[in-house]
Short mmCIF file of C-alpha atoms (C1' of nucleotides) in Angstrom, two decimals:
data_model
loop_
_atom_site.label_atom_id
_atom_site.label_comp_id
_atom_site.label_asym_id
_atom_site.label_seq_id
_atom_site.Cartn_x
_atom_site.Cartn_y
_atom_site.Cartn_z
CA MET A 1 -80.11 354.07 6.51
CA ASN A 2 -83.68 354.57 6.52
CA ALA A 3 -85.36 352.39 4.07
CA PRO A 4 -85.08 353.96 0.40
CA LYS A 5 -87.78 357.17 -1.40
CA SER A 6 -87.24 356.63 -4.62
CA ASP A 7 -87.16 353.57 -6.77
CA PHE A 8 -83.44 354.20 -7.21
CA LEU A 9 -82.04 353.31 -4.51
CA LYS A 10 -85.17 350.26 -3.07
CA VAL A 11 -83.52 348.61 -6.75
CA LEU A 12 -80.28 348.69 -5.79
CA THR A 13 -80.80 348.69 -2.38
CA GLU A 14 -82.87 345.50 -2.27
CA ARG A 15 -80.93 344.44 -5.49
CA GLY A 16 -77.88 344.26 -2.72
CA PHE A 17 -75.65 346.98 -5.54
CA ILE A 18 -74.45 349.03 -2.23
CA HIS A 19 -71.53 348.82 0.02
CA GLN A 20 -71.53 351.81 1.19
CA THR A 21 -72.69 355.48 0.14
CA SER A 22 -71.35 359.24 1.38
CA ASP A 23 -75.19 360.44 2.23
CA PHE A 24 -78.20 358.24 2.04
CA GLU A 25 -81.22 360.45 1.82
CA GLY A 26 -79.25 363.43 0.00
CA ILE A 27 -78.58 361.32 -2.95
CA ASP A 28 -82.95 359.64 -1.98
CA ALA A 29 -83.60 363.10 -2.38
CA ALA A 30 -81.94 363.81 -5.63
CA ALA A 31 -82.78 360.19 -7.38
CA ILE A 32 -86.40 361.09 -6.80
CA GLU A 33 -86.16 364.55 -7.95
CA GLY A 34 -84.77 363.11 -11.04
CA ARG A 35 -81.43 364.77 -11.03
CA LEU A 36 -78.95 362.50 -10.49
CA THR A 37 -77.81 363.10 -12.47
CA THR A 38 -74.26 360.52 -12.24
CA TYR A 39 -70.62 359.23 -13.77
CA VAL A 40 -69.02 355.91 -13.49
CA GLY A 41 -65.08 355.94 -14.17
CA TYR A 42 -63.65 353.07 -17.03
CA ASP A 43 -60.04 352.95 -18.39
CA CYS A 44 -59.39 351.95 -21.50
CA THR A 45 -56.21 349.36 -19.91
CA GLY A 46 -57.98 347.13 -22.19
CA PRO A 47 -60.05 346.09 -25.72
CA SER A 48 -62.96 344.59 -23.82
CA LEU A 49 -64.72 345.02 -19.93
CA HIS A 50 -64.97 342.33 -18.01
CA VAL A 51 -67.53 341.09 -15.62
CA GLY A 52 -66.53 343.77 -12.57
CA HIS A 53 -67.17 345.64 -14.90
CA LEU A 54 -70.95 344.88 -14.68
CA LEU A 55 -71.68 345.77 -11.73
CA SER A 56 -71.47 349.47 -12.08
CA ILE A 57 -72.59 348.90 -15.86
CA MET A 58 -75.79 347.74 -13.74
CA MET A 59 -76.36 351.07 -12.10
CA LEU A 60 -75.94 353.02 -14.56
CA HIS A 61 -79.29 351.05 -15.90
CA TRP A 62 -80.47 351.14 -13.53
CA LEU A 63 -80.67 354.93 -13.15
CA GLN A 64 -81.59 355.51 -16.47
CA GLU A 65 -84.56 352.93 -15.66
CA THR A 66 -85.88 354.46 -12.47
CA GLY A 67 -85.35 357.53 -13.92
CA ALA A 68 -82.74 358.77 -11.57
CA GLY A 69 -81.08 361.25 -13.89
CA LYS A 70 -78.56 361.09 -16.69
CA PRO A 71 -76.35 358.37 -16.62
CA ILE A 72 -72.68 359.69 -17.80
CA ALA A 73 -70.41 356.68 -18.34
CA LEU A 74 -66.57 358.43 -18.06
CA MET A 75 -64.11 357.17 -20.93
CA GLY A 76 -60.44 357.31 -18.81
CA GLY A 77 -58.41 358.01 -22.34
CA GLY A 78 -56.46 361.20 -20.51
CA THR A 79 -56.50 359.12 -16.47
CA THR A 80 -54.93 355.68 -18.75
CA ARG A 81 -51.89 357.84 -19.89
CA VAL A 82 -51.50 357.76 -16.16
CA GLY A 83 -52.82 354.41 -14.95
CA ASP A 84 -54.49 353.81 -11.35
CA PRO A 85 -51.73 351.62 -9.35
CA SER A 86 -54.47 350.55 -7.09
CA GLY A 87 -54.45 347.35 -5.80
CA LYS A 88 -51.46 346.17 -8.70
CA ASP A 89 -48.10 345.35 -6.95
CA GLU A 90 -46.53 346.84 -10.43
CA SER A 91 -46.40 349.63 -12.44
CA ARG A 92 -48.41 349.02 -15.58
CA LYS A 93 -46.50 349.72 -18.45
CA LEU A 94 -47.56 352.48 -19.95
CA LEU A 95 -50.47 352.58 -22.99
CA THR A 96 -49.38 354.58 -25.68
CA PRO A 97 -52.19 357.05 -26.96
CA GLU A 98 -53.13 355.04 -29.93
CA GLN A 99 -53.44 351.79 -27.78
CA ILE A 100 -55.65 353.43 -25.62
CA GLU A 101 -57.69 354.84 -28.68
CA ASP A 102 -58.39 351.53 -29.83
CA ASN A 103 -58.92 350.44 -26.49
CA LYS A 104 -61.27 353.14 -26.02
CA THR A 105 -63.78 352.47 -29.15
CA SER A 106 -63.08 348.61 -28.58
CA LEU A 107 -65.59 349.50 -25.03
CA LYS A 108 -68.25 351.57 -26.15
CA GLY A 109 -70.36 348.64 -27.80
CA VAL A 110 -70.62 347.28 -24.19
CA PHE A 111 -72.41 350.54 -22.77
CA ALA A 112 -75.35 350.44 -25.39
CA ARG A 113 -77.02 347.35 -24.63
CA LEU A 114 -77.91 347.99 -21.27
CA ILE A 115 -77.89 351.93 -21.24
CA THR A 116 -79.61 354.01 -23.80
CA PHE A 117 -77.94 357.05 -24.90
CA GLY A 118 -79.00 360.07 -27.41
CA ASP A 119 -78.81 363.97 -26.59
CA GLY A 120 -82.37 363.90 -24.70
CA PRO A 121 -82.31 364.69 -20.38
CA ARG A 122 -82.09 361.61 -19.77
CA ASP A 123 -80.61 359.94 -22.64
CA ALA A 124 -76.69 359.22 -21.52
CA ILE A 125 -73.69 360.14 -22.19
CA MET A 126 -70.44 358.91 -23.53
CA VAL A 127 -67.52 361.73 -22.47
CA ASP A 128 -63.33 360.70 -22.59
CA ASN A 129 -61.30 362.22 -19.99
CA ALA A 130 -58.92 363.57 -22.13
CA GLU A 131 -60.63 366.38 -23.18
CA TRP A 132 -59.63 368.13 -20.34
CA LEU A 133 -57.15 366.11 -18.84
CA THR A 134 -54.64 365.94 -21.88
CA LYS A 135 -54.94 370.09 -22.59
CA LEU A 136 -54.34 371.57 -18.82
CA ASN A 137 -51.34 373.12 -17.78
CA TYR A 138 -49.58 372.52 -15.13
CA ILE A 139 -48.70 375.62 -13.30
CA GLU A 140 -52.26 376.46 -13.11
CA PHE A 141 -53.19 372.71 -11.90
CA LEU A 142 -51.34 372.87 -9.39
CA ARG A 143 -52.26 376.81 -8.27
CA ASP A 144 -55.58 374.84 -8.09
CA VAL A 145 -56.10 371.44 -7.38
CA GLY A 146 -52.64 370.16 -6.25
CA ARG A 147 -52.75 372.59 -2.94
CA HIS A 148 -56.45 371.20 -1.99
CA PHE A 149 -54.33 367.89 -1.69
CA SER A 150 -51.88 367.05 1.60
CA VAL A 151 -49.59 364.03 1.07
CA ASN A 152 -50.18 363.53 4.16
CA ARG A 153 -53.09 362.41 3.28
CA MET A 154 -52.51 360.26 0.06
CA LEU A 155 -49.65 358.33 1.60
CA SER A 156 -52.41 357.22 4.09
CA PHE A 157 -54.29 355.22 1.31
CA ASP A 158 -54.68 351.99 0.22
CA SER A 159 -53.32 352.57 -2.80
CA VAL A 160 -50.67 353.56 -2.26
CA LYS A 161 -50.33 352.29 0.73
CA LEU A 162 -50.25 348.78 -0.41
CA ARG A 163 -46.65 349.46 -2.98
CA LEU A 164 -44.79 351.46 -0.09
CA GLU A 165 -45.95 348.12 2.63
CA ARG A 166 -44.74 346.07 0.06
CA GLU A 167 -41.64 347.82 -0.66
CA HIS A 168 -42.85 348.18 -4.11
CA GLU A 169 -42.10 351.05 -6.96
CA LEU A 170 -44.30 353.63 -6.86
CA SER A 171 -43.77 356.16 -9.70
CA PHE A 172 -44.76 359.58 -9.22
CA LEU A 173 -47.25 359.68 -12.08
CA GLU A 174 -49.31 356.08 -10.90
CA PHE A 175 -49.39 358.94 -7.72
CA ASN A 176 -50.94 361.79 -9.56
CA TYR A 177 -53.85 359.47 -10.51
CA MET A 178 -55.97 360.43 -8.11
CA ILE A 179 -55.59 363.74 -7.45
CA LEU A 180 -56.86 363.58 -11.90
CA GLN A 181 -60.07 361.63 -10.52
CA ALA A 182 -61.18 363.61 -8.08
CA TYR A 183 -60.90 366.68 -10.80
CA ASP A 184 -62.91 365.21 -13.02
CA PHE A 185 -65.24 364.73 -10.79
CA VAL A 186 -65.45 368.63 -10.40
CA GLU A 187 -65.40 369.29 -14.15
CA LEU A 188 -68.09 366.60 -15.09
CA HIS A 189 -69.69 368.66 -12.50
CA LYS A 190 -69.38 371.70 -14.01
CA ARG A 191 -69.97 370.49 -17.62
CA TYR A 192 -72.85 368.81 -16.91
CA GLY A 193 -74.15 369.13 -13.36
CA CYS A 194 -72.38 365.08 -12.23
CA ILE A 195 -73.22 364.75 -8.81
CA LEU A 196 -72.38 361.38 -8.32
CA GLN A 197 -70.03 359.23 -9.17
CA MET A 198 -70.33 355.64 -8.94
CA GLY A 199 -67.53 352.31 -9.16
CA GLY A 200 -66.06 349.49 -6.55
CA SER A 201 -65.49 349.28 -2.87
CA ASP A 202 -61.94 349.96 -4.40
CA GLN A 203 -62.97 353.31 -5.39
CA TRP A 204 -64.12 355.01 -2.26
CA GLY A 205 -60.81 357.06 -1.36
CA ASN A 206 -60.27 357.83 -4.67
CA ILE A 207 -64.12 359.48 -5.30
CA VAL A 208 -64.63 360.74 -1.33
CA ASN A 209 -61.37 362.69 -3.06
CA GLY A 210 -63.58 364.39 -5.74
CA ILE A 211 -66.06 365.28 -3.56
CA ASP A 212 -63.55 366.70 -0.56
CA LEU A 213 -62.36 368.61 -3.75
CA GLY A 214 -65.63 369.84 -5.20
CA ARG A 215 -66.21 371.88 -1.93
CA ARG A 216 -62.95 373.08 -1.31
CA SER A 217 -63.41 374.40 -5.19
CA GLY A 218 -66.93 375.95 -3.75
CA THR A 219 -69.39 373.05 -6.20
CA SER A 220 -72.99 372.18 -4.56
CA GLN A 221 -72.94 368.64 -2.59
CA LEU A 222 -70.88 365.77 -4.03
CA TYR A 223 -72.24 362.18 -3.76
CA ALA A 224 -70.78 358.69 -3.42
CA VAL A 225 -72.21 355.30 -4.02
CA THR A 226 -70.29 352.19 -4.52
CA CYS A 227 -70.58 347.90 -4.98
CA PRO A 228 -68.90 345.40 -2.76
CA LEU A 229 -66.16 344.46 -4.80
CA LEU A 230 -67.38 341.06 -6.35
CA THR A 231 -66.10 337.35 -5.02
CA THR A 232 -68.15 334.37 -4.85
CA ALA A 233 -68.98 332.91 -1.88
CA SER A 234 -65.97 330.35 -1.12
CA GLY A 235 -64.64 334.28 -1.20
CA ALA A 236 -63.05 333.49 -4.15
CA LYS A 237 -62.56 335.95 -7.02
CA MET A 238 -65.11 337.03 -9.21
CA GLY A 239 -64.49 337.18 -13.16
CA LYS A 240 -62.21 334.04 -14.28
CA THR A 241 -62.39 331.22 -16.24
CA ALA A 242 -60.15 328.30 -16.36
CA SER A 243 -59.41 329.66 -20.24
CA GLY A 244 -58.73 333.75 -18.65
CA ALA A 245 -60.63 336.60 -17.44
CA VAL A 246 -64.37 337.13 -18.75
CA TRP A 247 -65.07 339.16 -20.97
CA LEU A 248 -68.42 341.07 -22.23
CA ASN A 249 -66.55 342.04 -25.81
CA ALA A 250 -67.86 339.70 -28.05
CA ASP A 251 -64.77 339.01 -29.64
CA MET A 252 -63.29 337.99 -26.76
CA LEU A 253 -65.35 334.99 -25.12
CA SER A 254 -68.39 333.97 -26.78
CA ALA A 255 -71.97 333.71 -25.79
CA TYR A 256 -71.78 329.64 -25.14
CA ASP A 257 -68.70 331.09 -22.50
CA TYR A 258 -70.27 333.70 -21.16
CA TRP A 259 -73.21 331.55 -21.09
CA GLN A 260 -71.25 328.53 -19.04
CA PHE A 261 -69.69 330.85 -16.50
CA TRP A 262 -72.59 332.00 -15.83
CA ARG A 263 -74.04 328.36 -15.96
CA ASN A 264 -70.85 327.17 -13.40
CA THR A 265 -71.75 330.08 -10.25
CA GLU A 266 -71.73 328.03 -7.06
CA ASP A 267 -75.45 327.44 -5.53
CA ALA A 268 -74.90 329.10 -2.27
CA ASP A 269 -74.34 332.15 -4.92
CA VAL A 270 -77.05 332.36 -7.16
CA ILE A 271 -79.00 333.98 -6.62
CA ARG A 272 -77.69 336.77 -5.09
CA PHE A 273 -76.18 336.71 -8.62
CA LEU A 274 -79.65 337.54 -10.50
CA LYS A 275 -79.70 340.46 -8.68
CA LEU A 276 -76.92 342.11 -9.90
CA PHE A 277 -76.58 340.59 -13.06
CA THR A 278 -79.68 339.86 -14.57
CA LEU A 279 -83.64 342.43 -14.34
CA LEU A 280 -85.67 339.90 -13.62
CA GLY A 281 -87.57 340.97 -11.56
CA MET A 282 -87.65 340.68 -7.34
CA ASP A 283 -90.31 338.14 -7.61
CA GLU A 284 -89.00 336.45 -9.90
CA ILE A 285 -86.13 335.37 -7.77
CA HIS A 286 -87.66 335.13 -5.24
CA LYS A 287 -89.41 332.53 -6.96
CA LEU A 288 -86.45 330.65 -8.04
CA ALA A 289 -84.36 331.42 -4.59
CA ALA A 290 -87.47 328.86 -3.60
CA LEU A 291 -85.32 326.44 -5.42
CA GLU A 292 -83.11 323.24 -3.59
CA GLY A 293 -80.81 320.53 -3.64
CA ALA A 294 -79.67 320.20 -7.67
CA GLY A 295 -83.49 321.78 -8.52
CA VAL A 296 -80.81 325.13 -8.19
CA ASN A 297 -79.13 324.33 -11.41
CA GLU A 298 -82.42 325.46 -12.73
CA ALA A 299 -81.28 328.58 -10.86
CA LYS A 300 -78.07 328.24 -12.87
CA LYS A 301 -79.54 328.14 -15.58
CA VAL A 302 -82.14 331.09 -15.85
CA LEU A 303 -78.48 333.33 -15.40
CA ALA A 304 -77.35 331.34 -16.90
CA THR A 305 -79.36 332.34 -20.05
CA GLU A 306 -80.96 336.07 -18.64
CA ALA A 307 -77.42 337.71 -18.04
CA THR A 308 -76.13 336.06 -21.81
CA ALA A 309 -79.86 338.20 -22.89
CA LEU A 310 -78.56 341.47 -21.94
CA LEU A 311 -75.09 340.76 -23.96
CA HIS A 312 -74.19 339.14 -26.31
CA GLY A 313 -79.11 339.39 -26.97
CA ARG A 314 -81.96 336.63 -26.88
CA GLU A 315 -80.87 334.95 -29.51
CA ALA A 316 -77.31 333.64 -28.79
CA ALA A 317 -78.21 333.01 -24.69
CA GLU A 318 -81.52 331.03 -25.95
CA VAL A 319 -78.76 328.93 -28.39
CA ALA A 320 -76.03 328.81 -26.11
CA ALA A 321 -78.40 327.05 -23.86
CA GLU A 322 -79.69 324.60 -26.20
CA THR A 323 -76.02 323.76 -27.40
CA ALA A 324 -75.34 323.08 -23.58
CA ARG A 325 -78.63 321.13 -23.33
CA GLN A 326 -76.79 319.23 -25.94
CA THR A 327 -73.63 318.88 -24.66
CA PHE A 328 -74.00 318.04 -20.56
CA GLU A 329 -77.55 316.42 -20.80
CA GLN A 330 -77.81 314.27 -24.35
CA GLY A 331 -74.37 313.75 -24.19
CA ALA A 332 -74.52 314.35 -28.44
CA LEU A 333 -72.74 316.38 -30.06
CA SER A 334 -73.56 319.96 -30.65
CA GLU A 335 -72.21 321.56 -33.56
CA SER A 336 -72.50 324.81 -32.19
CA LEU A 337 -69.83 324.68 -29.43
CA PRO A 338 -67.00 326.13 -30.56
CA THR A 339 -64.97 325.85 -33.68
CA VAL A 340 -61.96 325.65 -34.63
CA GLU A 341 -61.19 325.27 -38.47
CA ILE A 342 -58.78 323.28 -40.01
CA PRO A 343 -57.67 322.13 -43.59
CA ALA A 344 -58.53 319.03 -44.18
CA SER A 345 -54.31 318.33 -45.03
CA SER A 346 -52.92 318.27 -42.17
CA LEU A 347 -55.87 315.60 -40.59
CA ASP A 348 -54.30 313.11 -43.98
CA ALA A 349 -50.35 313.93 -42.56
CA GLY A 350 -51.84 313.04 -39.12
CA LEU A 351 -52.08 315.45 -36.34
CA GLY A 352 -50.99 314.76 -32.87
CA VAL A 353 -53.32 314.96 -30.52
CA LEU A 354 -51.32 317.10 -28.36
CA THR A 355 -50.62 319.46 -30.62
CA ALA A 356 -54.82 319.80 -31.96
CA PHE A 357 -55.57 320.03 -28.04
CA GLY A 358 -52.74 322.55 -27.90
CA PRO A 359 -52.41 326.74 -29.11
CA GLU A 360 -52.28 326.12 -32.17
CA TYR A 361 -55.14 324.49 -32.53
CA ALA A 362 -58.15 324.00 -29.94
CA LYS A 363 -56.69 326.50 -27.70
CA LEU A 364 -58.03 324.29 -24.89
CA LEU A 365 -53.75 323.87 -23.72
CA PRO A 366 -52.15 327.10 -23.39
CA SER A 367 -48.75 324.32 -23.95
CA THR A 368 -47.90 320.66 -26.14
CA GLY A 369 -46.17 319.73 -22.01
CA GLU A 370 -49.58 321.40 -20.31
CA ALA A 371 -51.01 318.64 -22.74
CA ARG A 372 -49.17 315.97 -21.57
CA ARG A 373 -49.65 315.86 -18.49
CA GLN A 374 -53.42 316.29 -19.03
CA VAL A 375 -53.19 312.84 -20.95
CA LYS A 376 -51.02 310.66 -18.24
CA SER A 377 -54.22 312.41 -14.94
CA GLY A 378 -56.54 311.52 -18.22
CA GLY A 379 -57.81 314.63 -18.15
CA LEU A 380 -58.10 315.06 -21.97
CA ARG A 381 -60.82 313.24 -24.96
CA VAL A 382 -60.79 312.60 -28.65
CA ASN A 383 -64.85 312.19 -29.66
CA ASP A 384 -65.37 311.63 -25.89
CA GLN A 385 -62.51 309.27 -26.02
CA ILE A 386 -60.39 308.90 -23.41
CA VAL A 387 -56.82 309.82 -24.66
CA THR A 388 -53.99 307.54 -23.69
CA ASP A 389 -51.48 307.48 -25.63
CA GLU A 390 -49.89 311.52 -26.12
CA ARG A 391 -48.37 310.58 -29.18
CA GLY A 392 -51.53 309.35 -30.23
CA VAL A 393 -52.53 311.22 -34.40
CA LEU A 394 -55.98 312.27 -35.54
CA ARG A 395 -56.74 311.31 -39.05
CA THR A 396 -59.16 312.01 -41.23
CA ALA A 397 -60.55 308.68 -39.89
CA ASN A 398 -61.48 310.04 -36.65
CA LEU A 399 -63.74 312.46 -39.00
CA THR A 400 -67.36 312.26 -37.48
CA PRO A 401 -70.79 311.90 -39.93
CA GLU A 402 -70.73 315.59 -39.35
CA GLY A 403 -67.57 316.02 -40.24
CA VAL A 404 -65.29 317.35 -37.34
CA ILE A 405 -63.65 315.34 -34.38
CA LYS A 406 -64.81 315.90 -30.63
CA LEU A 407 -62.33 317.90 -28.79
CA SER A 408 -62.86 317.42 -24.48
CA PHE A 409 -60.58 318.89 -21.72
CA GLY A 410 -61.38 318.22 -18.89
CA LYS A 411 -65.97 317.54 -18.57
CA LYS A 412 -66.85 321.16 -19.27
CA ARG A 413 -65.33 322.39 -21.80
CA HIS A 414 -65.10 320.75 -25.70
CA VAL A 415 -63.79 322.55 -29.38
CA LEU A 416 -64.94 321.22 -33.00
CA LEU A 417 -62.43 321.12 -34.97
CA ARG A 418 -63.47 321.24 -38.71
CA ALA A 419 -61.81 319.94 -42.07
CA VAL A 420 -61.81 322.58 -44.56
"C1'" G B 1 -22.05 360.90 4.22
"C1'" G B 2 -20.56 355.41 6.95
"C1'" G B 3 -22.47 350.22 8.03
"C1'" G B 4 -25.32 345.72 7.85
"C1'" G B 5 -29.45 343.08 5.65
"C1'" A B 6 -32.72 341.92 0.99
"C1'" A B 7 -33.99 340.32 -4.17
"C1'" U B 8 -35.30 333.05 -6.41
"C1'" G B 9 -39.38 328.73 -10.81
"C1'" U B 10 -42.62 336.39 -15.06
"C1'" C B 11 -49.84 333.93 -10.22
"C1'" C B 12 -47.96 334.66 -4.77
"C1'" C B 13 -45.51 333.71 -0.28
"C1'" G B 14 -40.71 330.84 0.37
"C1'" A B 15 -36.44 327.15 1.88
"C1'" G B 16 -31.94 326.69 -1.11
"C1'" C B 17 -23.32 322.46 2.37
"C1'" G B 18 -20.62 324.20 -5.34
"C1'" G B 19 -23.69 319.70 -9.13
"C1'" C B 20 -29.88 322.43 -9.03
"C1'" A B 21 -35.40 321.91 -13.33
"C1'" A B 22 -34.06 323.92 -8.07
"C1'" A B 23 -37.68 321.89 -1.04
"C1'" G B 24 -42.62 323.56 1.37
"C1'" G B 25 -46.97 326.19 0.81
"C1'" G B 26 -51.04 329.01 -1.56
"C1'" G B 27 -53.21 329.74 -5.66
"C1'" G B 28 -54.47 327.39 -10.00
"C1'" C B 29 -55.15 322.48 -13.69
"C1'" G B 30 -56.65 317.59 -14.12
"C1'" G B 31 -58.75 312.38 -11.72
"C1'" A B 32 -62.65 310.69 -8.00
"C1'" C B 33 -67.48 312.30 -5.03
"C1'" U B 34 -71.62 314.92 -7.12
"C1'" G B 35 -76.31 318.15 -10.11
"C1'" U B 36 -71.62 321.06 -15.20
"C1'" A B 37 -72.97 323.60 -7.43
"C1'" A B 38 -70.05 323.43 -2.37
"C1'" A B 39 -66.52 320.50 0.87
"C1'" U B 40 -63.48 316.25 1.22
"C1'" C B 41 -60.00 313.35 -1.01
"C1'" C B 42 -55.69 311.94 -5.41
"C1'" G B 43 -52.52 313.45 -9.77
"C1'" C B 44 -50.28 317.64 -11.85
"C1'" U B 45 -48.41 322.95 -11.91
"C1'" G B 46 -40.30 326.12 -16.91
"C1'" G B 47 -40.39 325.28 -22.61
"C1'" C B 48 -39.49 322.05 -26.83
"C1'" U B 49 -39.47 319.22 -33.23
"C1'" A B 50 -38.39 314.66 -26.46
"C1'" C B 51 -34.77 308.21 -23.37
"C1'" G B 52 -31.88 314.48 -25.60
"C1'" C B 53 -32.30 319.23 -25.73
"C1'" C B 54 -32.84 325.13 -24.63
"C1'" U B 55 -34.37 329.09 -21.09
"C1'" U B 56 -35.02 330.36 -15.42
"C1'" C B 57 -32.89 332.36 -9.36
"C1'" G B 58 -33.19 341.91 -10.01
"C1'" U B 59 -29.03 343.60 -14.36
"C1'" A B 60 -24.04 342.79 -16.51
"C1'" G B 61 -19.07 340.52 -15.90
"C1'" G B 62 -15.72 336.77 -13.17
"C1'" U B 63 -13.13 332.31 -10.66
"C1'" U B 64 -14.63 327.40 -11.79
"C1'" C B 65 -15.19 320.53 -15.27
"C1'" G B 66 -19.18 322.87 -13.13
"C1'" A B 67 -22.38 329.30 -9.77
"C1'" G B 68 -29.12 330.33 -7.39
"C1'" U B 69 -25.08 328.68 -3.17
"C1'" C B 70 -18.28 332.24 -5.01
"C1'" C B 71 -16.13 337.94 -6.13
"C1'" U B 72 -17.31 342.54 -8.47
"C1'" A B 73 -19.43 346.56 -9.91
"C1'" C B 74 -24.37 347.85 -11.11
"C1'" U B 75 -29.44 348.86 -10.28
"C1'" U B 76 -33.61 348.75 -6.65
"C1'" C B 77 -35.52 348.01 -1.50
"C1'" C B 78 -34.90 347.59 4.03
"C1'" C B 79 -32.33 348.37 8.83
"C1'" C B 80 -28.94 351.29 11.84
"C1'" C B 81 -24.98 355.56 12.09
"C1'" A B 82 -24.00 360.24 10.71
#
RNA sequence: GGGGGAAUGUCCCGAGCGGCAAAGGGGGCGGACUGUAAAUCCGCUGGCUACGCCUUCGUAGGUUCGAGUCCUACUUCCCCCA
């Protein structure tokens, strides 16, 4: 591939967003003319998106930022009713239309942080494929769309092949997912002149299906861009913290925890992530790249703060950074650590340590059994004192002058219990 | 249509003569070492009102003092014959 001429592809290329493209020159030309109306689809399977989705949202951001075209965030209100079989062994249990609707509402907020919505020609729009998918007539659909798909070929796609090879059930319902996604692409072209679909590298097959369907239905040339699948340098799938997925919604994962997630990046990933997940200029990133040894920690802090600021706002990011500084660098007690309120009466009565760490209170551990094991391996601390007695009890006397009890699990996770 | 196999700890892979909370990996978590990193080493890896109790081996029954293990039926998948 030749050097890109458009700002859009320049940025995407130098920041490492591109895994595969269907026609680099063609996309480049359309971007220069500013007519690269582009969509990315998001399923509504959960109440929040997670870091894995962030990559494609960033691509939409750059699309808009460089004036390459109009971003379309497609909510899969319709396709979610079918379920994408990609990469999963089991069928997901079907969500009710109500759940999907709730999820959709919950997902929306994140996009506005990174792309500008509105009515102008370059403003982003959000559409829901339920709008057209739920109105389809089966026989008509089969005749117009179904005839363009070869089952022989569909069977060869990874999403399908994986299930078949592993002897797992693949329902006819899920089998149709890729057809619907292809149809979406063509429909978005008809409605909004959309000519590019972006997505994760696992979506390549599905996107190309859409391009093929477009050609056969007489649309103009459609394009595909995929981004790499996110993994850490040591090969692990990215997007999990110790406490679970890295959600983008603030009510699912606090700004502090989000900041911590980025702070704990492996050395080898810092620069790559700065390019992908922050808006810092390349020259600035190159400066950070020069840091070595323990100095890399400075780059990690920048990464954490910038990434958090994008999603949760600058102020929340600064607070998270400061909380971390006090907690980790000074070993002091920061009152802005995640806090759980407990009735003062339960301290008067005495609260079992194991219970305090468990799912009812601090939620640092999933069960008291797990808490018990952690006591044995010295992983729990109360006010920085290692817990040695699993039958220990927290009382009012354990409250610090600030009126809290600091519970720590491992070296990195801390929760304050505040008596009220 | 006939014959032969398979399903195990709800993260995955995988052993399991009738006494089994069930071998071993991987992954995950904790500890040590570090820099809130990686690599390495050690420990842990069903639940609970906890020297005891409860729930787990595809589903439902049965035999037995006792079943993951034996029998019957069912479900799903694989292989061979037609």
